[in-house]
C-alpha positions as a Markdown table, in Angstrom:
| # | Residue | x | y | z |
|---|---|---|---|---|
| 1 | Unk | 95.1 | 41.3 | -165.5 |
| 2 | Unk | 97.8 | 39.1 | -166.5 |
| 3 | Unk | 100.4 | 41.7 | -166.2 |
| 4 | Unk | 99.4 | 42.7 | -162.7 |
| 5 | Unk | 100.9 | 41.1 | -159.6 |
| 6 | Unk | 99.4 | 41.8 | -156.3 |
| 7 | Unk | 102.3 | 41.9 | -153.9 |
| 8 | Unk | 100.1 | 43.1 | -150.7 |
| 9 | Unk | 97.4 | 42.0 | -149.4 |
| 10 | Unk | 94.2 | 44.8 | -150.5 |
| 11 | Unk | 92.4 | 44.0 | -147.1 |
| 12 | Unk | 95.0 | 44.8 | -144.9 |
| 13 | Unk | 95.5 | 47.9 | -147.0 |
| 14 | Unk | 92.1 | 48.8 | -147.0 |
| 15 | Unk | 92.6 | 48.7 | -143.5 |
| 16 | Unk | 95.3 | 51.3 | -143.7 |
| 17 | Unk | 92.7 | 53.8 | -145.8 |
| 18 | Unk | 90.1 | 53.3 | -143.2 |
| 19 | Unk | 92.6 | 54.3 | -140.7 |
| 20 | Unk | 93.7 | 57.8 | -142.2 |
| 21 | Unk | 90.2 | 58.7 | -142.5 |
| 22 | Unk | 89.8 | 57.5 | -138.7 |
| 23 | Unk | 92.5 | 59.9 | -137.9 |
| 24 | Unk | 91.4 | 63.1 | -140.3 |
| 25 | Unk | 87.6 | 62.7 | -138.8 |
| 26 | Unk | 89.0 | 62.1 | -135.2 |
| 27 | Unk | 91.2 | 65.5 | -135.2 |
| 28 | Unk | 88.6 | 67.4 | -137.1 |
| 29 | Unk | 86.3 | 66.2 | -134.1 |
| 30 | Unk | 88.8 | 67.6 | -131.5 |
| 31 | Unk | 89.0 | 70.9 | -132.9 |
| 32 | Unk | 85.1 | 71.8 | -134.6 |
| 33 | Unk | 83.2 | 69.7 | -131.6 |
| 34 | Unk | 85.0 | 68.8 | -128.5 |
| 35 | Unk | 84.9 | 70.6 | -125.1 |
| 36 | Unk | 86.9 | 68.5 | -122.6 |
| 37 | Unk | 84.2 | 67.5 | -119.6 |
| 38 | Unk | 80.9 | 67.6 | -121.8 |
| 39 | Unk | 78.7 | 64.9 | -122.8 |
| 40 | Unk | 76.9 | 65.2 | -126.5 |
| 41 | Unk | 75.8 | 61.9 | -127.7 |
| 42 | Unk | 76.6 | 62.6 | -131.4 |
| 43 | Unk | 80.4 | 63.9 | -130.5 |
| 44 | Unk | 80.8 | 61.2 | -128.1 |
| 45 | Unk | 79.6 | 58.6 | -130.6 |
| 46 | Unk | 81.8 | 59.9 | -133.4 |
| 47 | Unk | 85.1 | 60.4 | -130.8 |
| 48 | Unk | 84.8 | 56.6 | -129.6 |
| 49 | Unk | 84.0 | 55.8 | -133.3 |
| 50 | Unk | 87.3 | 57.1 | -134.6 |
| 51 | Unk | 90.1 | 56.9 | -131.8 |
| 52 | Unk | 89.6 | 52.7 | -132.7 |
| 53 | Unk | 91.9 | 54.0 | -136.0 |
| 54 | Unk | 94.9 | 53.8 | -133.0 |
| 55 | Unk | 94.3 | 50.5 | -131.9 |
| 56 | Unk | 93.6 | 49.2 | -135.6 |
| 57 | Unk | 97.1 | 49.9 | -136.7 |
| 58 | Unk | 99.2 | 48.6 | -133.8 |
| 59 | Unk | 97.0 | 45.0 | -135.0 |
| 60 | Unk | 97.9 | 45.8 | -138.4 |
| 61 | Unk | 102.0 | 46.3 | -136.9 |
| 62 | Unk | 101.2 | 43.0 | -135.9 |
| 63 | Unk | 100.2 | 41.4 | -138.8 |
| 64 | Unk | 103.7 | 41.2 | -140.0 |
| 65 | Unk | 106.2 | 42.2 | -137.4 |
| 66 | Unk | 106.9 | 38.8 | -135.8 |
| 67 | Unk | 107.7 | 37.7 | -139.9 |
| 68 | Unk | 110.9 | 39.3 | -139.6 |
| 69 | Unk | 113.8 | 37.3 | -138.8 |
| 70 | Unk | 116.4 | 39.6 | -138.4 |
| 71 | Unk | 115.8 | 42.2 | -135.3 |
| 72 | Unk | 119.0 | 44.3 | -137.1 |
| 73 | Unk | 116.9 | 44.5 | -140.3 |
| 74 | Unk | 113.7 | 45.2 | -139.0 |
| 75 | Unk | 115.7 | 48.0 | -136.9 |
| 76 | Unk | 116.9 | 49.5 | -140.2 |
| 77 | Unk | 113.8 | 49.0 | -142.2 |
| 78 | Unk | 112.1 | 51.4 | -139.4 |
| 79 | Unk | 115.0 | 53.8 | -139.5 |
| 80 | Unk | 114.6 | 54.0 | -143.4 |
| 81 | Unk | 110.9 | 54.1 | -143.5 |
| 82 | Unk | 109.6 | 55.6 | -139.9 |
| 83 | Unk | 112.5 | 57.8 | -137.8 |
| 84 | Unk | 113.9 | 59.4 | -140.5 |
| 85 | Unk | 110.7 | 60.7 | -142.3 |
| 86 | Unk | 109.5 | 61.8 | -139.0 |
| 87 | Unk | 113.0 | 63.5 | -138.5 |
| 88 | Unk | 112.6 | 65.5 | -141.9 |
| 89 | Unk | 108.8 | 66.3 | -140.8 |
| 90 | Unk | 110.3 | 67.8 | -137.2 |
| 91 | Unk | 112.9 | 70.0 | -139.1 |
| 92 | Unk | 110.3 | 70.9 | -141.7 |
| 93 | Unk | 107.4 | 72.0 | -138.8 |
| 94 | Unk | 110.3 | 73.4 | -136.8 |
| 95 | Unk | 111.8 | 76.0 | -139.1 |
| 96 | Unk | 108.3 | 76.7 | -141.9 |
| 97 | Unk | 105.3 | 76.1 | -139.7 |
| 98 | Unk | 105.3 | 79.6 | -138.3 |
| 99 | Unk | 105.8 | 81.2 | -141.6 |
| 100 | Unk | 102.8 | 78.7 | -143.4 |
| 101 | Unk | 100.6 | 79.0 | -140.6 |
| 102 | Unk | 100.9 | 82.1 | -138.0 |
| 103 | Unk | 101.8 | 84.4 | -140.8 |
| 104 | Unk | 105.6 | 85.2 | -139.6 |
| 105 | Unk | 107.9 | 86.1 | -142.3 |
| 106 | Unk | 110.2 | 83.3 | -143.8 |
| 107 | Unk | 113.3 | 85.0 | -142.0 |
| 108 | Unk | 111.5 | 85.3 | -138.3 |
| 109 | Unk | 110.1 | 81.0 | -138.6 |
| 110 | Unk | 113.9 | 80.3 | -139.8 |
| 111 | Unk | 115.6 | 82.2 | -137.0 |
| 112 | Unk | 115.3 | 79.8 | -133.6 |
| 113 | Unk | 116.8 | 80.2 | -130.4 |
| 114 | Unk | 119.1 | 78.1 | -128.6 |
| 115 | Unk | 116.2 | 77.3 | -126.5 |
| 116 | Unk | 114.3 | 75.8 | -128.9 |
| 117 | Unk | 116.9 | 73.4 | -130.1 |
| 118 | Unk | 117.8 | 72.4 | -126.8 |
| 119 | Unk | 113.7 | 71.5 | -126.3 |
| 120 | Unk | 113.6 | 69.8 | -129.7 |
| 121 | Unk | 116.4 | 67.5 | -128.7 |
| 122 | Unk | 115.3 | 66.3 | -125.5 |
| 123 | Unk | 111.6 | 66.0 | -126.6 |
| 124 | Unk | 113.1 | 63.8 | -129.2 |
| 125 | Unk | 115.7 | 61.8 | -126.6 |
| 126 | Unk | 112.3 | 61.4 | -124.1 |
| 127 | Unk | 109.8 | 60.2 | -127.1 |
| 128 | Unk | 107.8 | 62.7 | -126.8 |
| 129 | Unk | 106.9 | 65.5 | -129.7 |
| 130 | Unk | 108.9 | 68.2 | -129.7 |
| 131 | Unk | 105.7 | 71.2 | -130.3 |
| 132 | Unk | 102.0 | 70.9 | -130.2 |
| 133 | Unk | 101.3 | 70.6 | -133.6 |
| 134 | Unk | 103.3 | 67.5 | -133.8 |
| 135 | Unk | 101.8 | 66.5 | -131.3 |
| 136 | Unk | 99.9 | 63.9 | -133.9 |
| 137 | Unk | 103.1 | 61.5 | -134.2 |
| 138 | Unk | 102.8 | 60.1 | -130.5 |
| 139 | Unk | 102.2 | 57.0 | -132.7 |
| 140 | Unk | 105.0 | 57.1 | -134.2 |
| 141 | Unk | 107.1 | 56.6 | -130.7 |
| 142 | Unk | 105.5 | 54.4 | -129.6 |
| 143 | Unk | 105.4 | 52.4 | -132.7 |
| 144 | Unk | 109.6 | 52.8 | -132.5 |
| 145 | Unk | 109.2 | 51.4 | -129.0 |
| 146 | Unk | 107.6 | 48.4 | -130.2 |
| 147 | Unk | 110.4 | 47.7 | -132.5 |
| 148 | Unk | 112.8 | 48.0 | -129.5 |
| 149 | Unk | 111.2 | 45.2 | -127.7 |
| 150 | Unk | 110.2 | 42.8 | -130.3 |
| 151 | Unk | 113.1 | 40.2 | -129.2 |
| 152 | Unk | 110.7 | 40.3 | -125.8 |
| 153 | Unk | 107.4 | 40.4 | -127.9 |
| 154 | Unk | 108.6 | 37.6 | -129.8 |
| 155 | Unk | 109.3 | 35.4 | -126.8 |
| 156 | Unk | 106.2 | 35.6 | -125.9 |
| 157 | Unk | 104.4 | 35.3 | -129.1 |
| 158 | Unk | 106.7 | 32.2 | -130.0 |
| 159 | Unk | 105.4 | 30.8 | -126.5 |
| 160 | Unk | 101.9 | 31.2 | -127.8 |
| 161 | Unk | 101.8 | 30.0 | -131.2 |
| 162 | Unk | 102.5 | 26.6 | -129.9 |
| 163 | Unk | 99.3 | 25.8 | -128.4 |
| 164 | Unk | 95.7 | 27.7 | -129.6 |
| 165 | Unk | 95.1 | 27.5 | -125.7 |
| 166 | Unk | 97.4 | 29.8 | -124.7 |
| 167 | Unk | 96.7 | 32.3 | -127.8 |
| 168 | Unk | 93.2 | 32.0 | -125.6 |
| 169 | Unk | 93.9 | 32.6 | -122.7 |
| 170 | Unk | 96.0 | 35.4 | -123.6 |
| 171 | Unk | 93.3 | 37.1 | -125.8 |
| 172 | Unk | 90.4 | 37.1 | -122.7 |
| 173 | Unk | 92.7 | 37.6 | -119.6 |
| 174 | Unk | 94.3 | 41.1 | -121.7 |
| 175 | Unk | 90.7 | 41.7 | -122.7 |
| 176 | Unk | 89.0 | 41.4 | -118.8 |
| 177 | Unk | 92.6 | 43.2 | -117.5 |
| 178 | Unk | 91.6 | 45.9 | -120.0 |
| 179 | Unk | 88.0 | 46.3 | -118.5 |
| 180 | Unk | 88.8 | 45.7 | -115.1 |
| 181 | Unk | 90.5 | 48.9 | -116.3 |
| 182 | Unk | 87.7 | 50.8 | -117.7 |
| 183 | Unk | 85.8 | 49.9 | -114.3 |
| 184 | Unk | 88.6 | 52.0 | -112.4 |
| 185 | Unk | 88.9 | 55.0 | -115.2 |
| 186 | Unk | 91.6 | 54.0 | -116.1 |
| 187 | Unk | 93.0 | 54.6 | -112.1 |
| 188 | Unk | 94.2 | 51.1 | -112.2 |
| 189 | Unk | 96.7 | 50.7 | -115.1 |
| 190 | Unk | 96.6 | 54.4 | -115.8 |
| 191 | Unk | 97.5 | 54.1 | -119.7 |
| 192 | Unk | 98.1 | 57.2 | -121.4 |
| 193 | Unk | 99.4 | 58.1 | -124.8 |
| 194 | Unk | 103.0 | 58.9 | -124.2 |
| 195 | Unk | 106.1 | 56.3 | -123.6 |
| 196 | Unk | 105.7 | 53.8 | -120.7 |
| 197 | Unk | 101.7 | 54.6 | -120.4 |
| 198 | Unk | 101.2 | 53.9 | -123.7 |
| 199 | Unk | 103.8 | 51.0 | -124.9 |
| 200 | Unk | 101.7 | 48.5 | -122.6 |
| 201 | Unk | 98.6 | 48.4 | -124.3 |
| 202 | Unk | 100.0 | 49.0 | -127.5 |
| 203 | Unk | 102.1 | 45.6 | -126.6 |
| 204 | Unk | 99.2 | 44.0 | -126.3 |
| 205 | Unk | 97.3 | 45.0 | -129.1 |
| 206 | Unk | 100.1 | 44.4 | -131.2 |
| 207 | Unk | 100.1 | 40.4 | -130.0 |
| 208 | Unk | 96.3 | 40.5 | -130.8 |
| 209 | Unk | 96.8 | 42.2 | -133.9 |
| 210 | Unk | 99.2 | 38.4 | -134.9 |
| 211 | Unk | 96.9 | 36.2 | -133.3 |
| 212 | Unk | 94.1 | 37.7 | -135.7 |
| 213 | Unk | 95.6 | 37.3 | -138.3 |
| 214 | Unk | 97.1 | 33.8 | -138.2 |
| 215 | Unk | 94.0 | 32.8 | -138.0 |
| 216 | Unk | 92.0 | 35.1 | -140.2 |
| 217 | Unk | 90.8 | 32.0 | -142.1 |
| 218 | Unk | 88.5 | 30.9 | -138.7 |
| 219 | Unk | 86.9 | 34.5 | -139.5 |
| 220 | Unk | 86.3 | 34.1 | -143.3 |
| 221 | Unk | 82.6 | 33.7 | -144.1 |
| 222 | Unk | 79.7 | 35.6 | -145.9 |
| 223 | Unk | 77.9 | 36.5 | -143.2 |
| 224 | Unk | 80.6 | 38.2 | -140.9 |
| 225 | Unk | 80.9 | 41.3 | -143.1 |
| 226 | Unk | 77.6 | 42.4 | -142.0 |
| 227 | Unk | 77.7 | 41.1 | -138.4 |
| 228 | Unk | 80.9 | 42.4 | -137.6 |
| 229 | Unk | 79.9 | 45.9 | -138.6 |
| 230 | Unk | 76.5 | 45.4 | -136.7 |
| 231 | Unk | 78.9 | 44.4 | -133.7 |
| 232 | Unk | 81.1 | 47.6 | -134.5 |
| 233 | Unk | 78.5 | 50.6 | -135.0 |
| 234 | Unk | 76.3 | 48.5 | -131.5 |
| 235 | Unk | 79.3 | 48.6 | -129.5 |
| 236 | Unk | 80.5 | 52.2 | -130.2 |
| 237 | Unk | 76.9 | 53.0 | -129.1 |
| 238 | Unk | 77.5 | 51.0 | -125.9 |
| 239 | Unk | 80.5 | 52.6 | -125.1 |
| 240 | Unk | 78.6 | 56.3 | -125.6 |
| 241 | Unk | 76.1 | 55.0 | -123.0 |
| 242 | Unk | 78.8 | 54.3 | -120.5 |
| 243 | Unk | 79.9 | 57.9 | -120.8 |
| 244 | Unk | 76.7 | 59.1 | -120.3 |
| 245 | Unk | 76.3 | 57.3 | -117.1 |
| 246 | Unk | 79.8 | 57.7 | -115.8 |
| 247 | Unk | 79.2 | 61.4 | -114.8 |
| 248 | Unk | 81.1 | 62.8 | -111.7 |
| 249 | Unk | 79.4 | 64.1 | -108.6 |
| 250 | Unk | 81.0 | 67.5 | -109.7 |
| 251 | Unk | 79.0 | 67.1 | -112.9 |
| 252 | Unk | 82.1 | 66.1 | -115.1 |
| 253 | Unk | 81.8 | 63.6 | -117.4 |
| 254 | Unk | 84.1 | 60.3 | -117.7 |
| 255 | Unk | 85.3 | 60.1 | -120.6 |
| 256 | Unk | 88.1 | 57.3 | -120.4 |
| 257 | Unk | 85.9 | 55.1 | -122.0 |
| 258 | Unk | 86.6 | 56.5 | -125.2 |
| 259 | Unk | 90.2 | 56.7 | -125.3 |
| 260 | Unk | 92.5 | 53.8 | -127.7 |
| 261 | Unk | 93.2 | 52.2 | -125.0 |
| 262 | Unk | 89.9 | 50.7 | -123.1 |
| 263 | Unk | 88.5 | 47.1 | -123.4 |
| 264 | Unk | 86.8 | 49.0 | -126.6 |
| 265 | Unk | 90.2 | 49.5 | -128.2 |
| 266 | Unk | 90.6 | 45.8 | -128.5 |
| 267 | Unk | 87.1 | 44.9 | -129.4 |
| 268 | Unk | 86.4 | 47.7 | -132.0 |
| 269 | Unk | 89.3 | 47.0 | -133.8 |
| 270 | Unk | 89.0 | 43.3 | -134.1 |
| 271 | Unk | 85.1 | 43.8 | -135.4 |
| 272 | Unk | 86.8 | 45.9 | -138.3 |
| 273 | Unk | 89.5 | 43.7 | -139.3 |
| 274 | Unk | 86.8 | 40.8 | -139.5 |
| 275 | Unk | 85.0 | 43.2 | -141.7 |
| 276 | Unk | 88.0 | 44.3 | -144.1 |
| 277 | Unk | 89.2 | 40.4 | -144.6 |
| 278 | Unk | 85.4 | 39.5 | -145.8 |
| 279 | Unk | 84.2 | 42.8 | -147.4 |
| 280 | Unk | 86.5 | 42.2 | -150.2 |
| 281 | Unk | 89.2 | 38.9 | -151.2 |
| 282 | Unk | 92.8 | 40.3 | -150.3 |
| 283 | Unk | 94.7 | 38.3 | -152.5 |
| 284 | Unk | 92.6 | 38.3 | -155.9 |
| 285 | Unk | 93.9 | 40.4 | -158.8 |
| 286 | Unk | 91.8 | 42.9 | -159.3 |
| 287 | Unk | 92.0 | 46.4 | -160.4 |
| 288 | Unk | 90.1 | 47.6 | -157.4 |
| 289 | Unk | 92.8 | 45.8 | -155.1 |
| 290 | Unk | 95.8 | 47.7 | -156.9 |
| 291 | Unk | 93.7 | 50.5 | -156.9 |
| 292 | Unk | 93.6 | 50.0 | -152.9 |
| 293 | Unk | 97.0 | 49.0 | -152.4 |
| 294 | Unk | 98.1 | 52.2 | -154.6 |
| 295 | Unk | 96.3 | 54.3 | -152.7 |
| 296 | Unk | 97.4 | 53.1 | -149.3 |
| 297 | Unk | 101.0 | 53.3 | -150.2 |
| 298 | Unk | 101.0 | 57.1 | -149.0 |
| 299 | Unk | 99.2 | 56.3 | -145.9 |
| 300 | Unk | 102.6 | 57.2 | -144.3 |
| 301 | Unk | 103.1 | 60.6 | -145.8 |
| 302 | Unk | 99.3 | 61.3 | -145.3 |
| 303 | Unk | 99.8 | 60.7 | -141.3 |
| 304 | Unk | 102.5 | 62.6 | -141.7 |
| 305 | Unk | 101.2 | 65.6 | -142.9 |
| 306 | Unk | 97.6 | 66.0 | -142.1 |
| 307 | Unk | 98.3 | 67.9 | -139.1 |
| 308 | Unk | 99.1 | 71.1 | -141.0 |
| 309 | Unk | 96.3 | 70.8 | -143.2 |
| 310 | Unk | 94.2 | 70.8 | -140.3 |
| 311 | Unk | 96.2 | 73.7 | -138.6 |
| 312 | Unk | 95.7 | 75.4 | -142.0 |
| 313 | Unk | 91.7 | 75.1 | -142.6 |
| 314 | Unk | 91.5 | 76.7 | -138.9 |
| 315 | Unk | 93.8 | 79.8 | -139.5 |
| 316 | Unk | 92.4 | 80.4 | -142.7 |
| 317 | Unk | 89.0 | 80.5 | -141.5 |
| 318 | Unk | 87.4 | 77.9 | -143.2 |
| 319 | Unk | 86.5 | 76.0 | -140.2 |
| 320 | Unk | 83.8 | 78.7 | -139.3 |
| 321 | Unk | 82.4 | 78.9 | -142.9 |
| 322 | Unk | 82.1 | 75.0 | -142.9 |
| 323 | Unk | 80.3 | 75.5 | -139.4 |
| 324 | Unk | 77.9 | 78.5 | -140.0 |
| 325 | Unk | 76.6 | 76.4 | -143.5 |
| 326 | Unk | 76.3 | 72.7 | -141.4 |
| 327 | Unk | 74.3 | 74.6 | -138.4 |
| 328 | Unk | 72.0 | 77.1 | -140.6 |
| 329 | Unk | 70.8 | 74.1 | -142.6 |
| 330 | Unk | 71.1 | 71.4 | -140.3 |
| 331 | Unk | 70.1 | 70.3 | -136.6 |
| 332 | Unk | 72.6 | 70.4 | -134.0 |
| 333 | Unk | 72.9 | 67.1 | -133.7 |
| 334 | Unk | 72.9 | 66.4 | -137.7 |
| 335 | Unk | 75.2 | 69.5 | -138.5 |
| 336 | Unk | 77.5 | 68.0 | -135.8 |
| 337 | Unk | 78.5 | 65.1 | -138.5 |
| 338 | Unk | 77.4 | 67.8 | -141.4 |
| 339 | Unk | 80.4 | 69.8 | -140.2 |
| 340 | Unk | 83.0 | 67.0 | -139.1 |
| 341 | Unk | 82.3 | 65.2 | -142.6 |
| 342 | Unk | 83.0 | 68.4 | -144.8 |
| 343 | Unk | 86.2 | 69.4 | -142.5 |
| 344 | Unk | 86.8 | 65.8 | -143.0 |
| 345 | Unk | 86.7 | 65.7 | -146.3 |
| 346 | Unk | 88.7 | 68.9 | -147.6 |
| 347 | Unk | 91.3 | 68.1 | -145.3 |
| 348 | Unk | 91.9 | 64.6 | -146.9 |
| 349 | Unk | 91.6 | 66.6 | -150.1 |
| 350 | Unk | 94.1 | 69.4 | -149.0 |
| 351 | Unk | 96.8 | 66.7 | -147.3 |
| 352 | Unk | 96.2 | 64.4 | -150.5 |
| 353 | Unk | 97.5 | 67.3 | -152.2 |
| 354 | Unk | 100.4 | 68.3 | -150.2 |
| 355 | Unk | 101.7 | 64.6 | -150.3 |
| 356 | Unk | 101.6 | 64.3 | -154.0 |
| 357 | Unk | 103.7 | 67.7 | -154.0 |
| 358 | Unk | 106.3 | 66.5 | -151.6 |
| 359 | Unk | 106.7 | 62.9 | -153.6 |
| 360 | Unk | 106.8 | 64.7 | -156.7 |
| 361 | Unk | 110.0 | 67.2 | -155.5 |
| 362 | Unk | 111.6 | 64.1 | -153.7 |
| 363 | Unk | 111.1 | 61.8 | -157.0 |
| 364 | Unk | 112.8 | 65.2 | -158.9 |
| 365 | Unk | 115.4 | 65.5 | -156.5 |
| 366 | Unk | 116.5 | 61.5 | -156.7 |
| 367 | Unk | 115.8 | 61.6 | -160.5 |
| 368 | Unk | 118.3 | 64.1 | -160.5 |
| 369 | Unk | 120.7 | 62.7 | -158.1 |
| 370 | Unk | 121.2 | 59.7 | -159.9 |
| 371 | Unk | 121.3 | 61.4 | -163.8 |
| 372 | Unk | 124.5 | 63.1 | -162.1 |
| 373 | Unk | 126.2 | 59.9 | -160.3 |
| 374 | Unk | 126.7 | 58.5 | -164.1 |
| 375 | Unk | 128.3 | 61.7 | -164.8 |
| 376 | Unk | 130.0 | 61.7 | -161.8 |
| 377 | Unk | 132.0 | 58.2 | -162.4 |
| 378 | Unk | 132.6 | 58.8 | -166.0 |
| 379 | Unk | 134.5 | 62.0 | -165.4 |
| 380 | Unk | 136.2 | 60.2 | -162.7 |
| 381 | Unk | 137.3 | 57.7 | -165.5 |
| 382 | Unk | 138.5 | 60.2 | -168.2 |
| 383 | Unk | 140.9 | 61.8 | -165.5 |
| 384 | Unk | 142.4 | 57.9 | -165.0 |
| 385 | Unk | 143.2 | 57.3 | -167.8 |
């Protein structure tokens, strides 16, 4: 193991691979189980469950972001590694998705209006997704949002390094705000998913996300693997219970609980990161950490892309198969996770797929490229001389 160097660190990343399954089991959710306004203790579970993937990776954004100590190069690092692969995923969806998905021919999902480039750009100018099935890459803005106010962010978070007080103080008075929050469904702060709803608590779980891990060595020890997923499963089942007593008098259940953004969105998260940095030792050399940090490498491209994986296992009827084999064997209440678990699975499968495709034609394409700039410059320097 010599040979090997570890350049990341494999809990963080393993982190990242929980977090992609978060998001393929939390989508899969929304389209085999959920009915807006209904309670069902096994959906509810598994909805609060995954939506902690969100919160998870603005911590994990701040693990590293206040590192940087140029704002111009972390601005082009996410240019080169977050804006413009979401730019070539907007042009892909915009012209093929009709063709791949709703069966038009190649000629009709090419051929756009006016109209729809003039939506496409605002969308685009107002950070917000352009169509509804990219409607997945909300993230993504508000993650470009973040980078915008960093200098800010790193004001503050130079103002609390200096004294373990503050970092305190800072962690429980966000973390009651965020409650006090829940308390009012949300009616207080009204946090939402989009732009100036969302980039507040996303601010805040980013400064957590730092805090955590500068001092990730207070949470090291053999016990806290097990306790902190005791404290993770125990609270997502608190946090059904709240939903089930927070019906309406119009019979309506709230549901705000659940969302990224309540008090559970910071405590969720934080039980799993204690989990990831004791489950396994980030920084040995081990085969199974490459392994890890291999596989999270495309975390990126898989967040990218899942979305029409999903979109596909529903037009193409698989979703009802899955369903009709989960129920007919199963409870309701077991073929509930029967059926999220399979869709779950084969889309990871499907997407896991569709990202080695696209890495292998862009690895052709810049193999290519740069055969040719050789050529290029040495027939530029026969014709010199």
């Amino acid at each position: 193991m010599k040979s090997l160097t570890l350049k990341r660190n494999a809990s963080v990343e393993l982190l990242r691979l929980f977090g992609i399954l978060m998001i393929l089991g939390y989508h899969n959710i929304q389209v085999d189980l959920v009915i807006e306004g209904t309670y069902h203790f096994s959906i509810d579970y598994l909805t609060g469950f995954y939506s902690d993937c969100v919160p998870m990776f603005f911590m994990i954004m701040g693990f590293y972001l206040f590192q940087k100590t140029s704002y111009l190069q972390l601005i082009q690092k996410t240019i080169r590694k977050i804006i413009l692969p979401t730019l070539l995923l907007f042009a892909a969806y915009f012209y093929l998705y009709d063709w791949i998905i709703n069966g038009q021919t190649l000629y009709a999902s090419i051929h756009r209006p006016l109209s729809d480039y003039l939506h496409m750009i605002k969308s685009l100018l107002t950070f917000q997704s352009p169509y509804p099935y990219t409607n997945h890459t909300w993230y993504l803005f508000l993650y470009v949002l973040i980078v915008l106010l960093f200098p800010a962010m790193d004001g503050l978070v130079k103002y609390l390094d200096q004294d373990v007080r503050r970092e305190k103080i800072f962690l429980l008075s966000t973390l009651l705000l965020f409650m006090i929050n829940d308390v009012f469904s949300n009616e207080f702060l009204a946090f939402s998913f989009h732009t100036t709803g969302g980039v507040f608590p996303a601010f805040i779980m980013v400064i957590w996300g730092h805090i955590l891990y500068r001092h990730r060595n207070i949470f090291m020890h053999k016990w806290y693997a097990v306790l902190s997923q005791l404290g993770f499963f125990g609270a997502n089942l608190i946090r059904t219970f709240i939903v089930y007593h927070r019906i309406s008098p119009d019979g309506v259940w709230d549901t705000q609980i659940k969302a990224w953004y309540s008090s559970f969105g910071l405590i969720c998260p934080t039980l799993l990161i204690i989990f990831a940095f004791n489950i396994i030792d980030g920084q040995k050399n081990t085969r199974l950490n490459h392994t890890i940090c291999l596989l999270a490498k495309i975390n990126l491209p898989m967040y990218l892309l899942h979305q029409i994986c999903l979109d596909y296992l529903t037009s193409s009827g698989f979703r009802i198969r899955s369903a009709a084999f989960a129920y007919s064997h199963f409870s309701e209440t077991v073929g509930n996770y029967v059926v999220v678990a399979i869709d779950t699975f084969v889309s990871f499968i499907l997407t896991l797929i569709l990202v080695l495709l696209v890495l292998g034609v862009k690895n052709i394409i810049l193999h290519t490229f740069n055969f040719l700039k050789p050529a290029a410059r040495s027939d530029k320097s026969d014709h010199t001389h």
